[in-house]
JSON list of C-alpha atoms in Angstrom, two decimals:
[
{"chain": "R", "resi": 115, "resn": "ALA", "atom": "CA", "xyz": [-3.68, 22.71, 10.62]},
{"chain": "R", "resi": 116, "resn": "VAL", "atom": "CA", "xyz": [-3.50, 20.68, 7.54]},
{"chain": "R", "resi": 117, "resn": "ASP", "atom": "CA", "xyz": [-6.18, 20.94, 4.95]},
{"chain": "R", "resi": 118, "resn": "CYS", "atom": "CA", "xyz": [-6.50, 17.36, 3.61]},
{"chain": "R", "resi": 119, "resn": "PRO", "atom": "CA", "xyz": [-9.20, 14.74, 3.48]},
{"chain": "R", "resi": 120, "resn": "LEU", "atom": "CA", "xyz": [-9.60, 12.21, 6.29]},
{"chain": "R", "resi": 121, "resn": "ALA", "atom": "CA", "xyz": [-10.46, 8.58, 5.42]},
{"chain": "R", "resi": 122, "resn": "LEU", "atom": "CA", "xyz": [-11.28, 6.46, 8.39]},
{"chain": "R", "resi": 123, "resn": "ASP", "atom": "CA", "xyz": [-10.84, 2.71, 8.80]},
{"chain": "R", "resi": 124, "resn": "ARG", "atom": "CA", "xyz": [-14.14, 0.87, 7.96]},
{"chain": "R", "resi": 125, "resn": "ALA", "atom": "CA", "xyz": [-15.62, -0.68, 11.03]},
{"chain": "R", "resi": 126, "resn": "ASP", "atom": "CA", "xyz": [-17.18, -3.52, 9.12]},
{"chain": "R", "resi": 127, "resn": "VAL", "atom": "CA", "xyz": [-13.85, -4.72, 7.79]},
{"chain": "R", "resi": 128, "resn": "PRO", "atom": "CA", "xyz": [-11.25, -6.46, 9.87]},
{"chain": "R", "resi": 129, "resn": "GLY", "atom": "CA", "xyz": [-7.51, -5.84, 10.29]},
{"chain": "R", "resi": 130, "resn": "PRO", "atom": "CA", "xyz": [-5.39, -3.71, 8.01]},
{"chain": "R", "resi": 131, "resn": "LEU", "atom": "CA", "xyz": [-7.80, -4.10, 5.12]},
{"chain": "R", "resi": 132, "resn": "ALA", "atom": "CA", "xyz": [-10.17, -1.73, 7.04]},
{"chain": "R", "resi": 133, "resn": "GLY", "atom": "CA", "xyz": [-7.80, 1.22, 6.25]},
{"chain": "R", "resi": 134, "resn": "LEU", "atom": "CA", "xyz": [-7.76, 0.23, 2.61]},
{"chain": "R", "resi": 135, "resn": "ALA", "atom": "CA", "xyz": [-11.41, -0.07, 2.46]},
{"chain": "R", "resi": 136, "resn": "GLY", "atom": "CA", "xyz": [-11.92, 3.29, 3.96]},
{"chain": "R", "resi": 137, "resn": "ALA", "atom": "CA", "xyz": [-9.45, 4.83, 1.61]},
{"chain": "R", "resi": 138, "resn": "LEU", "atom": "CA", "xyz": [-11.07, 3.25, -1.47]},
{"chain": "R", "resi": 139, "resn": "ASP", "atom": "CA", "xyz": [-14.52, 4.41, -0.29]},
{"chain": "R", "resi": 140, "resn": "TRP", "atom": "CA", "xyz": [-13.07, 7.96, -0.17]},
{"chain": "R", "resi": 141, "resn": "ALA", "atom": "CA", "xyz": [-11.51, 7.67, -3.56]},
{"chain": "R", "resi": 142, "resn": "LYS", "atom": "CA", "xyz": [-14.76, 6.34, -5.06]},
{"chain": "R", "resi": 143, "resn": "GLY", "atom": "CA", "xyz": [-16.58, 9.34, -3.55]},
{"chain": "R", "resi": 144, "resn": "ALA", "atom": "CA", "xyz": [-14.12, 11.65, -5.16]},
{"chain": "R", "resi": 145, "resn": "ASP", "atom": "CA", "xyz": [-14.58, 9.96, -8.54]},
{"chain": "R", "resi": 146, "resn": "ALA", "atom": "CA", "xyz": [-10.90, 8.70, -8.59]},
{"chain": "R", "resi": 147, "resn": "GLY", "atom": "CA", "xyz": [-9.94, 5.76, -10.77]},
{"chain": "R", "resi": 148, "resn": "LEU", "atom": "CA", "xyz": [-6.75, 4.96, -8.83]},
{"chain": "R", "resi": 149, "resn": "LEU", "atom": "CA", "xyz": [-5.59, 5.13, -5.18]},
{"chain": "R", "resi": 150, "resn": "LEU", "atom": "CA", "xyz": [-1.99, 5.24, -4.03]},
{"chain": "R", "resi": 151, "resn": "THR", "atom": "CA", "xyz": [-1.39, 3.84, -0.47]},
{"chain": "R", "resi": 152, "resn": "LEU", "atom": "CA", "xyz": [1.88, 4.74, 1.30]},
{"chain": "R", "resi": 153, "resn": "PRO", "atom": "CA", "xyz": [2.45, 3.98, 4.94]},
{"chain": "R", "resi": 154, "resn": "CYS", "atom": "CA", "xyz": [3.60, 6.89, 7.21]},
{"chain": "R", "resi": 155, "resn": "ASP", "atom": "CA", "xyz": [6.16, 4.68, 8.93]},
{"chain": "R", "resi": 156, "resn": "MET", "atom": "CA", "xyz": [8.37, 4.18, 5.89]},
{"chain": "R", "resi": 157, "resn": "PRO", "atom": "CA", "xyz": [10.27, 7.54, 5.61]},
{"chain": "R", "resi": 158, "resn": "GLY", "atom": "CA", "xyz": [12.83, 6.30, 2.99]},
{"chain": "R", "resi": 159, "resn": "LEU", "atom": "CA", "xyz": [10.43, 5.10, 0.11]},
{"chain": "R", "resi": 160, "resn": "PRO", "atom": "CA", "xyz": [12.00, 5.42, -3.28]},
{"chain": "R", "resi": 161, "resn": "PRO", "atom": "CA", "xyz": [10.91, 8.64, -4.92]},
{"chain": "R", "resi": 162, "resn": "ASP", "atom": "CA", "xyz": [10.14, 6.81, -8.22]},
{"chain": "R", "resi": 163, "resn": "LEU", "atom": "CA", "xyz": [7.83, 4.35, -6.45]},
{"chain": "R", "resi": 164, "resn": "PRO", "atom": "CA", "xyz": [4.55, 5.98, -7.69]},
{"chain": "R", "resi": 165, "resn": "ALA", "atom": "CA", "xyz": [5.80, 6.15, -11.34]},
{"chain": "R", "resi": 166, "resn": "ARG", "atom": "CA", "xyz": [7.06, 2.55, -11.22]},
{"chain": "R", "resi": 167, "resn": "LEU", "atom": "CA", "xyz": [3.75, 1.25, -9.91]},
{"chain": "R", "resi": 168, "resn": "ALA", "atom": "CA", "xyz": [1.81, 3.27, -12.45]},
{"chain": "R", "resi": 169, "resn": "ALA", "atom": "CA", "xyz": [3.94, 2.12, -15.31]},
{"chain": "R", "resi": 170, "resn": "ALA", "atom": "CA", "xyz": [3.15, -1.58, -14.25]},
{"chain": "R", "resi": 171, "resn": "MET", "atom": "CA", "xyz": [-0.62, -1.02, -14.13]},
{"chain": "R", "resi": 172, "resn": "ALA", "atom": "CA", "xyz": [-2.27, -2.80, -17.09]},
{"chain": "R", "resi": 173, "resn": "ALA", "atom": "CA", "xyz": [-5.70, -4.08, -18.04]},
{"chain": "R", "resi": 174, "resn": "GLY", "atom": "CA", "xyz": [-6.62, -6.99, -15.80]},
{"chain": "R", "resi": 175, "resn": "HIS", "atom": "CA", "xyz": [-4.64, -5.71, -12.89]},
{"chain": "R", "resi": 176, "resn": "GLY", "atom": "CA", "xyz": [-6.60, -4.36, -9.90]},
{"chain": "R", "resi": 177, "resn": "VAL", "atom": "CA", "xyz": [-3.44, -3.41, -7.98]},
{"chain": "R", "resi": 178, "resn": "VAL", "atom": "CA", "xyz": [0.31, -3.08, -8.36]},
{"chain": "R", "resi": 179, "resn": "LEU", "atom": "CA", "xyz": [2.49, -3.65, -5.32]},
{"chain": "R", "resi": 180, "resn": "PRO", "atom": "CA", "xyz": [6.17, -3.48, -4.84]},
{"chain": "R", "resi": 181, "resn": "ALA", "atom": "CA", "xyz": [8.36, -6.39, -3.77]},
{"chain": "R", "resi": 182, "resn": "VAL", "atom": "CA", "xyz": [11.93, -6.39, -2.37]},
{"chain": "R", "resi": 183, "resn": "GLU", "atom": "CA", "xyz": [13.78, -9.54, -3.27]},
{"chain": "R", "resi": 184, "resn": "GLY", "atom": "CA", "xyz": [10.50, -11.34, -3.55]},
{"chain": "R", "resi": 185, "resn": "GLN", "atom": "CA", "xyz": [9.10, -9.97, -0.27]},
{"chain": "R", "resi": 186, "resn": "LEU", "atom": "CA", "xyz": [5.75, -8.27, -1.07]},
{"chain": "R", "resi": 187, "resn": "GLN", "atom": "CA", "xyz": [5.17, -4.85, 0.39]},
{"chain": "R", "resi": 188, "resn": "PRO", "atom": "CA", "xyz": [1.36, -4.74, 0.62]},
{"chain": "R", "resi": 189, "resn": "VAL", "atom": "CA", "xyz": [0.99, -1.38, 2.27]},
{"chain": "R", "resi": 190, "resn": "CYS", "atom": "CA", "xyz": [2.60, 0.42, -0.66]},
{"chain": "R", "resi": 191, "resn": "GLY", "atom": "CA", "xyz": [0.26, 0.04, -3.61]},
{"chain": "R", "resi": 192, "resn": "LEU", "atom": "CA", "xyz": [-1.55, 1.51, -6.58]},
{"chain": "R", "resi": 193, "resn": "TRP", "atom": "CA", "xyz": [-5.19, 0.23, -6.37]},
{"chain": "R", "resi": 194, "resn": "ARG", "atom": "CA", "xyz": [-7.90, 0.51, -8.89]},
{"chain": "R", "resi": 195, "resn": "VAL", "atom": "CA", "xyz": [-10.84, 2.01, -7.05]},
{"chain": "R", "resi": 196, "resn": "SER", "atom": "CA", "xyz": [-13.00, -0.61, -8.69]},
{"chain": "R", "resi": 197, "resn": "ALA", "atom": "CA", "xyz": [-11.24, -3.26, -6.40]},
{"chain": "R", "resi": 198, "resn": "LEU", "atom": "CA", "xyz": [-13.75, -2.06, -3.81]},
{"chain": "R", "resi": 199, "resn": "ASP", "atom": "CA", "xyz": [-16.44, -4.09, -5.72]},
{"chain": "R", "resi": 200, "resn": "GLN", "atom": "CA", "xyz": [-14.63, -7.30, -4.67]},
{"chain": "R", "resi": 201, "resn": "LEU", "atom": "CA", "xyz": [-14.44, -6.37, -1.01]},
{"chain": "R", "resi": 202, "resn": "PRO", "atom": "CA", "xyz": [-17.76, -7.78, 0.15]},
{"chain": "R", "resi": 203, "resn": "ALA", "atom": "CA", "xyz": [-17.14, -11.35, -1.26]},
{"chain": "R", "resi": 204, "resn": "TYR", "atom": "CA", "xyz": [-13.61, -11.29, 0.13]},
{"chain": "R", "resi": 205, "resn": "VAL", "atom": "CA", "xyz": [-14.52, -10.28, 3.62]},
{"chain": "R", "resi": 206, "resn": "GLY", "atom": "CA", "xyz": [-17.63, -12.39, 3.48]},
{"chain": "R", "resi": 207, "resn": "ALA", "atom": "CA", "xyz": [-15.50, -15.39, 3.03]},
{"chain": "R", "resi": 208, "resn": "GLY", "atom": "CA", "xyz": [-13.81, -14.59, 6.35]},
{"chain": "R", "resi": 209, "resn": "ARG", "atom": "CA", "xyz": [-10.59, -13.12, 4.80]},
{"chain": "R", "resi": 210, "resn": "SER", "atom": "CA", "xyz": [-8.77, -9.88, 5.84]},
{"chain": "R", "resi": 211, "resn": "SER", "atom": "CA", "xyz": [-5.28, -10.10, 4.41]},
{"chain": "R", "resi": 212, "resn": "LEU", "atom": "CA", "xyz": [-3.99, -7.22, 2.30]},
{"chain": "R", "resi": 213, "resn": "ARG", "atom": "CA", "xyz": [-1.85, -9.75, 0.30]},
{"chain": "R", "resi": 214, "resn": "GLY", "atom": "CA", "xyz": [-4.85, -12.08, -0.24]},
{"chain": "R", "resi": 215, "resn": "PHE", "atom": "CA", "xyz": [-7.12, -9.21, -1.29]},
{"chain": "R", "resi": 216, "resn": "ALA", "atom": "CA", "xyz": [-4.41, -7.93, -3.72]},
{"chain": "R", "resi": 217, "resn": "ALA", "atom": "CA", "xyz": [-4.24, -11.46, -5.24]},
{"chain": "R", "resi": 218, "resn": "ALA", "atom": "CA", "xyz": [-8.01, -11.55, -5.46]},
{"chain": "R", "resi": 219, "resn": "CYS", "atom": "CA", "xyz": [-8.01, -8.23, -7.35]},
{"chain": "R", "resi": 220, "resn": "GLY", "atom": "CA", "xyz": [-5.49, -9.20, -10.06]},
{"chain": "R", "resi": 221, "resn": "LEU", "atom": "CA", "xyz": [-2.06, -8.40, -8.59]},
{"chain": "R", "resi": 222, "resn": "ALA", "atom": "CA", "xyz": [0.86, -7.17, -10.57]},
{"chain": "R", "resi": 223, "resn": "ILE", "atom": "CA", "xyz": [4.35, -6.88, -8.92]},
{"chain": "R", "resi": 224, "resn": "VAL", "atom": "CA", "xyz": [7.07, -4.46, -9.31]},
{"chain": "R", "resi": 225, "resn": "GLU", "atom": "CA", "xyz": [10.48, -5.94, -8.24]},
{"chain": "R", "resi": 226, "resn": "PHE", "atom": "CA", "xyz": [12.99, -3.81, -6.36]},
{"chain": "R", "resi": 227, "resn": "GLY", "atom": "CA", "xyz": [16.42, -5.19, -5.85]},
{"chain": "R", "resi": 228, "resn": "PRO", "atom": "CA", "xyz": [18.35, -5.83, -2.52]},
{"chain": "R", "resi": 229, "resn": "GLU", "atom": "CA", "xyz": [19.59, -2.16, -2.58]},
{"chain": "R", "resi": 230, "resn": "ALA", "atom": "CA", "xyz": [16.04, -0.99, -1.90]},
{"chain": "R", "resi": 231, "resn": "ALA", "atom": "CA", "xyz": [15.55, -3.12, 1.21]},
{"chain": "R", "resi": 232, "resn": "ARG", "atom": "CA", "xyz": [16.52, 0.01, 3.45]},
{"chain": "R", "resi": 233, "resn": "ALA", "atom": "CA", "xyz": [14.14, 2.18, 1.47]},
{"chain": "R", "resi": 234, "resn": "PHE", "atom": "CA", "xyz": [11.16, -0.07, 2.52]},
{"chain": "R", "resi": 235, "resn": "ALA", "atom": "CA", "xyz": [12.33, -0.22, 6.24]},
{"chain": "R", "resi": 236, "resn": "GLY", "atom": "CA", "xyz": [9.65, 0.77, 8.69]},
{"chain": "R", "resi": 237, "resn": "ALA", "atom": "CA", "xyz": [10.20, 3.09, 11.68]},
{"chain": "R", "resi": 238, "resn": "ASN", "atom": "CA", "xyz": [7.62, 2.34, 14.39]},
{"chain": "R", "resi": 239, "resn": "THR", "atom": "CA", "xyz": [9.50, 3.89, 17.17]},
{"chain": "R", "resi": 240, "resn": "LEU", "atom": "CA", "xyz": [11.81, 6.85, 17.74]},
{"chain": "R", "resi": 241, "resn": "GLN", "atom": "CA", "xyz": [14.82, 4.54, 18.14]},
{"chain": "R", "resi": 242, "resn": "GLU", "atom": "CA", "xyz": [13.97, 2.90, 14.83]},
{"chain": "R", "resi": 243, "resn": "LEU", "atom": "CA", "xyz": [13.59, 6.30, 13.16]},
{"chain": "R", "resi": 244, "resn": "ALA", "atom": "CA", "xyz": [16.97, 7.48, 14.64]},
{"chain": "R", "resi": 245, "resn": "ARG", "atom": "CA", "xyz": [18.63, 4.30, 13.34]},
{"chain": "R", "resi": 246, "resn": "LEU", "atom": "CA", "xyz": [17.31, 4.92, 9.91]},
{"chain": "R", "resi": 247, "resn": "GLU", "atom": "CA", "xyz": [18.45, 8.51, 9.91]},
{"chain": "R", "resi": 248, "resn": "GLN", "atom": "CA", "xyz": [21.93, 7.43, 11.05]},
{"chain": "R", "resi": 249, "resn": "GLU", "atom": "CA", "xyz": [22.08, 4.82, 8.23]},
{"chain": "R", "resi": 250, "resn": "ALA", "atom": "CA", "xyz": [21.00, 7.44, 5.63]},
{"chain": "R", "resi": 251, "resn": "PRO", "atom": "CA", "xyz": [23.51, 7.90, 2.69]}
]
């Protein structure tokens, strides 16, 4: 058994934003100021990702997301827990995109070069995971 908190998707929030909303709720209850989100299907994320996101967080930014060659990676992010305050209006407007919510919260972007594309590759099947393992340096 693993002793860690469990944050469930919020039923009142549509799409992938439901998971972020649940995690932000948990973080708020824990009196955290920031929440780091990382997907479980990206096994090769850069080890310096959290530090680089934190270094780019500044006043006025509600979230920092990485991008690889201009392609935003919205499931990897450092979010201010206060972004939760903007969620009701965003969802109330019929919106559910992580990218759109990030923009509404004051998005900052950390650019990664083409060499990082493999680091942000997802493995949603055993075959994809095996392929990533074979390609590992």
